[in-house]
Structures are given as structure tokens and as C-alpha cells.
């Protein structure tokens, strides 16, 4: 079983017990979970491709160590001018070990039930949709009928807001 997961903006092909180096992961404990799973292939050969991520898929990993990568040298030089500059940089990396790949049935911690809307807010949204389909001249006529002042200099969005 393997999966393709996005960690820190990079995509990695991982399997269980793989050890890899990723950008530094800030975590309070040694267990990490990644829910941006793009593809999962199980042992039976079934491939599950996400749109953009696989729903319910989750990868847990253990943080082994935090190390620095190899030094990258940046050398600048302008010939015949006596100018040369050398800079170096070492990226901080985390060494992780993949523990489990869960294809589905993982509990979604971040997803909570959406707050229920009352019927009055739905009717207001329906009214605003109806107003957005009208022309500016029609909206100005409606504003004139309702007795609004200053409607002649309003833009369409302002008219819709004033009428709703």
C-alpha cells in the first residue's frame, strides 16, 4: 500500500515504515497527521484518486529528528571589478517515519457540522439573487418605489444592498 501526500507544499510517495526528510514540522508531540492525501493505492490494486484530496484518508507519522540539510553555496562575482560574495544556507529538515496509511474512515477533526441557517436568511439570499439578475434601471425604479433617497448615484451593488 502506498500513497501520495502533500507535506509542506511538496508531494511525496510514501509507504508504511518509510523514512523521509521533509521541511521542518512544528508539532508539540512526536506524532504527526497529514490529511492532504492525493492518491491511495491499496494492496488489492485499487487506486483511489482525490479531487483534489481523498476524503477520509489520513497518514500518521512519527517525528524522529530535526536536522539541517546540506549547505547550499551562493557565489556572486563580477569579473574585472574585484567583487565577489559567498553566502551559504542550510535548510532545517524534519526526519519522519510513516506509521500508518488510512484509506478511509478517518475521523475528520477539522470538519465540524455547518451551522444551521434559519429560513429568513435563506429568503434574503433568494431575494438578493433575484435582485442581482435585474438591471440597474430596474433597481433604481424599485428604490424610487420604496422611497429611498440618493439612489441615482448608487452603483448596482449598493442598490442591491440598500434594497435587501
Short mmCIF file of C-alpha atoms in Angstrom, two decimals:
data_model
loop_
_atom_site.label_atom_id
_atom_site.label_comp_id
_atom_site.label_asym_id
_atom_site.label_seq_id
_atom_site.Cartn_x
_atom_site.Cartn_y
_atom_site.Cartn_z
CA UNK A 1 0.00 0.00 0.00
CA UNK A 2 1.31 3.43 -0.89
CA UNK A 3 0.02 6.98 -1.06
CA UNK A 4 0.95 10.33 -2.49
CA UNK A 5 0.73 13.03 0.15
CA UNK A 6 1.35 16.77 0.18
CA UNK A 7 3.59 17.89 3.03
CA UNK A 8 4.76 21.48 3.22
CA UNK A 9 3.93 22.22 -0.41
CA UNK A 10 5.85 19.19 -1.73
CA UNK A 11 4.39 15.87 -2.88
CA UNK A 12 5.88 12.61 -1.61
CA UNK A 13 5.21 8.99 -2.49
CA UNK A 14 5.11 7.19 0.84
CA UNK A 15 4.56 3.66 2.09
CA UNK A 16 4.39 2.34 5.63
CA UNK A 17 7.72 2.39 7.54
CA UNK A 18 9.30 4.79 5.02
CA UNK A 19 11.74 7.30 6.45
CA UNK A 20 11.97 10.63 4.67
CA UNK A 21 13.15 14.19 5.15
CA UNK A 22 10.57 16.96 4.84
CA UNK A 23 10.55 20.68 5.64
CA UNK A 24 10.57 21.40 9.36
CA UNK A 25 7.35 20.34 11.08
CA UNK A 26 6.34 22.23 14.20
CA UNK A 27 4.48 19.89 16.49
CA UNK A 28 4.04 19.64 20.24
CA UNK A 29 4.29 15.87 20.29
CA UNK A 30 6.10 13.29 18.19
CA UNK A 31 3.03 12.14 16.24
CA UNK A 32 2.08 13.95 13.03
CA UNK A 33 -1.03 13.53 10.89
CA UNK A 34 -1.34 14.56 7.27
CA UNK A 35 -4.76 14.79 5.65
CA UNK A 36 -3.81 16.15 2.22
CA UNK A 37 -3.66 12.72 0.62
CA UNK A 38 -3.83 12.98 -3.17
CA UNK A 39 -3.80 9.28 -4.10
CA UNK A 40 -4.05 5.94 -2.30
CA UNK A 41 -3.27 2.52 -3.78
CA UNK A 42 -4.11 -0.44 -1.57
CA UNK A 43 -2.72 -3.97 -1.60
CA UNK A 44 -5.55 -5.24 -3.85
CA UNK A 45 -4.51 -2.85 -6.61
CA UNK A 46 -7.43 -0.47 -6.13
CA UNK A 47 -6.43 3.13 -6.80
CA UNK A 48 -8.34 5.98 -5.18
CA UNK A 49 -7.57 9.38 -6.70
CA UNK A 50 -8.67 12.51 -4.88
CA UNK A 51 -10.42 15.52 -6.35
CA UNK A 52 -8.24 17.28 -5.10
CA UNK A 53 -7.79 15.14 -1.95
CA UNK A 54 -9.07 11.71 -0.96
CA UNK A 55 -11.91 12.12 1.54
CA UNK A 56 -11.26 10.42 4.87
CA UNK A 57 -7.69 9.41 4.00
CA UNK A 58 -5.05 10.17 6.59
CA UNK A 59 -1.38 9.42 7.12
CA UNK A 60 0.19 9.28 10.56
CA UNK A 61 3.91 9.68 11.01
CA UNK A 62 6.40 9.78 13.86
CA UNK A 63 8.86 12.67 14.16
CA UNK A 64 12.30 11.11 14.51
CA UNK A 65 14.69 14.06 14.40
CA UNK A 66 15.19 17.66 13.31
CA UNK A 67 18.36 18.12 11.28
CA UNK A 68 19.93 20.53 8.81
CA UNK A 69 20.27 19.68 5.14
CA UNK A 70 23.47 20.01 3.12
CA UNK A 71 24.83 23.51 2.68
CA UNK A 72 23.86 25.36 -0.47
CA UNK A 73 26.54 27.84 -1.57
CA UNK A 74 25.58 31.06 -3.34
CA UNK A 75 28.59 32.67 -5.05
CA UNK A 76 28.32 36.02 -6.80
CA UNK A 77 31.14 37.53 -8.85
CA UNK A 78 31.59 40.35 -11.29
CA UNK A 79 34.68 39.88 -13.37
CA UNK A 80 37.36 42.56 -13.51
CA UNK A 81 35.61 44.57 -10.79
CA UNK A 82 37.04 42.94 -7.68
CA UNK A 83 33.56 41.99 -6.47
CA UNK A 84 32.85 38.56 -5.13
CA UNK A 85 30.48 37.39 -2.42
CA UNK A 86 29.92 33.96 -0.90
CA UNK A 87 26.82 33.07 1.09
CA UNK A 88 25.66 29.73 2.42
CA UNK A 89 22.36 28.35 3.62
CA UNK A 90 21.33 25.15 5.41
CA UNK A 91 17.62 24.32 5.38
CA UNK A 92 16.15 22.87 8.58
CA UNK A 93 14.52 19.50 7.88
CA UNK A 94 12.48 17.03 9.90
CA UNK A 95 13.12 13.32 9.64
CA UNK A 96 9.83 11.43 9.84
CA UNK A 97 8.80 7.79 9.66
CA UNK A 98 5.43 6.87 8.15
CA UNK A 99 3.49 4.68 10.58
CA UNK A 100 0.06 4.10 9.05
CA UNK A 101 -1.86 4.94 5.91
CA UNK A 102 -5.62 5.07 6.42
CA UNK A 103 -7.53 4.96 3.15
CA UNK A 104 -10.95 5.85 4.57
CA UNK A 105 -12.90 6.06 7.79
CA UNK A 106 -10.54 8.50 9.46
CA UNK A 107 -12.19 10.91 11.82
CA UNK A 108 -12.18 14.43 10.49
CA UNK A 109 -11.11 16.64 13.38
CA UNK A 110 -11.17 19.91 11.48
CA UNK A 111 -14.56 19.37 9.86
CA UNK A 112 -17.46 20.29 12.07
CA UNK A 113 -21.15 20.45 11.34
CA UNK A 114 -22.05 23.57 9.45
CA UNK A 115 -24.22 25.97 11.46
CA UNK A 116 -27.87 25.68 10.51
CA UNK A 117 -29.38 28.72 8.87
CA UNK A 118 -32.86 29.89 9.61
CA UNK A 119 -35.43 30.28 6.85
CA UNK A 120 -35.33 34.11 6.96
CA UNK A 121 -31.67 34.21 5.89
CA UNK A 122 -32.44 31.83 3.03
CA UNK A 123 -35.26 34.07 1.83
CA UNK A 124 -32.92 37.08 2.00
CA UNK A 125 -30.36 35.21 -0.11
CA UNK A 126 -33.07 34.31 -2.62
CA UNK A 127 -34.14 37.95 -2.76
CA UNK A 128 -30.56 39.09 -3.32
CA UNK A 129 -30.18 36.56 -6.13
CA UNK A 130 -33.34 37.93 -7.75
CA UNK A 131 -32.04 41.48 -7.39
CA UNK A 132 -28.67 40.65 -8.92
CA UNK A 133 -30.39 39.43 -12.09
CA UNK A 134 -32.11 42.81 -12.58
CA UNK A 135 -30.65 45.77 -14.44
CA UNK A 136 -29.53 48.99 -12.77
CA UNK A 137 -32.52 50.88 -14.20
CA UNK A 138 -34.95 48.33 -12.73
CA UNK A 139 -33.17 48.53 -9.36
CA UNK A 140 -33.42 52.35 -9.41
CA UNK A 141 -37.14 52.11 -10.13
CA UNK A 142 -37.56 49.74 -7.18
CA UNK A 143 -35.61 52.14 -4.95
CA UNK A 144 -37.83 55.02 -6.09
CA UNK A 145 -40.95 52.98 -5.24
CA UNK A 146 -39.60 52.19 -1.75
CA UNK A 147 -38.83 55.85 -1.15
CA UNK A 148 -35.03 55.58 -0.86
CA UNK A 149 -33.05 58.79 -1.29
CA UNK A 150 -29.76 59.17 -3.14
CA UNK A 151 -30.36 56.12 -5.33
CA UNK A 152 -29.43 57.95 -8.53
CA UNK A 153 -25.70 57.98 -7.70
CA UNK A 154 -25.54 54.41 -6.35
CA UNK A 155 -23.85 51.55 -8.12
CA UNK A 156 -25.55 48.20 -8.68
CA UNK A 157 -24.03 46.52 -5.61
CA UNK A 158 -25.00 49.46 -3.42
CA UNK A 159 -28.55 49.38 -4.77
CA UNK A 160 -28.86 45.65 -4.06
CA UNK A 161 -27.58 46.19 -0.52
CA UNK A 162 -29.99 49.06 0.09
CA UNK A 163 -32.97 47.12 -1.26
CA UNK A 164 -32.33 43.93 0.70
#
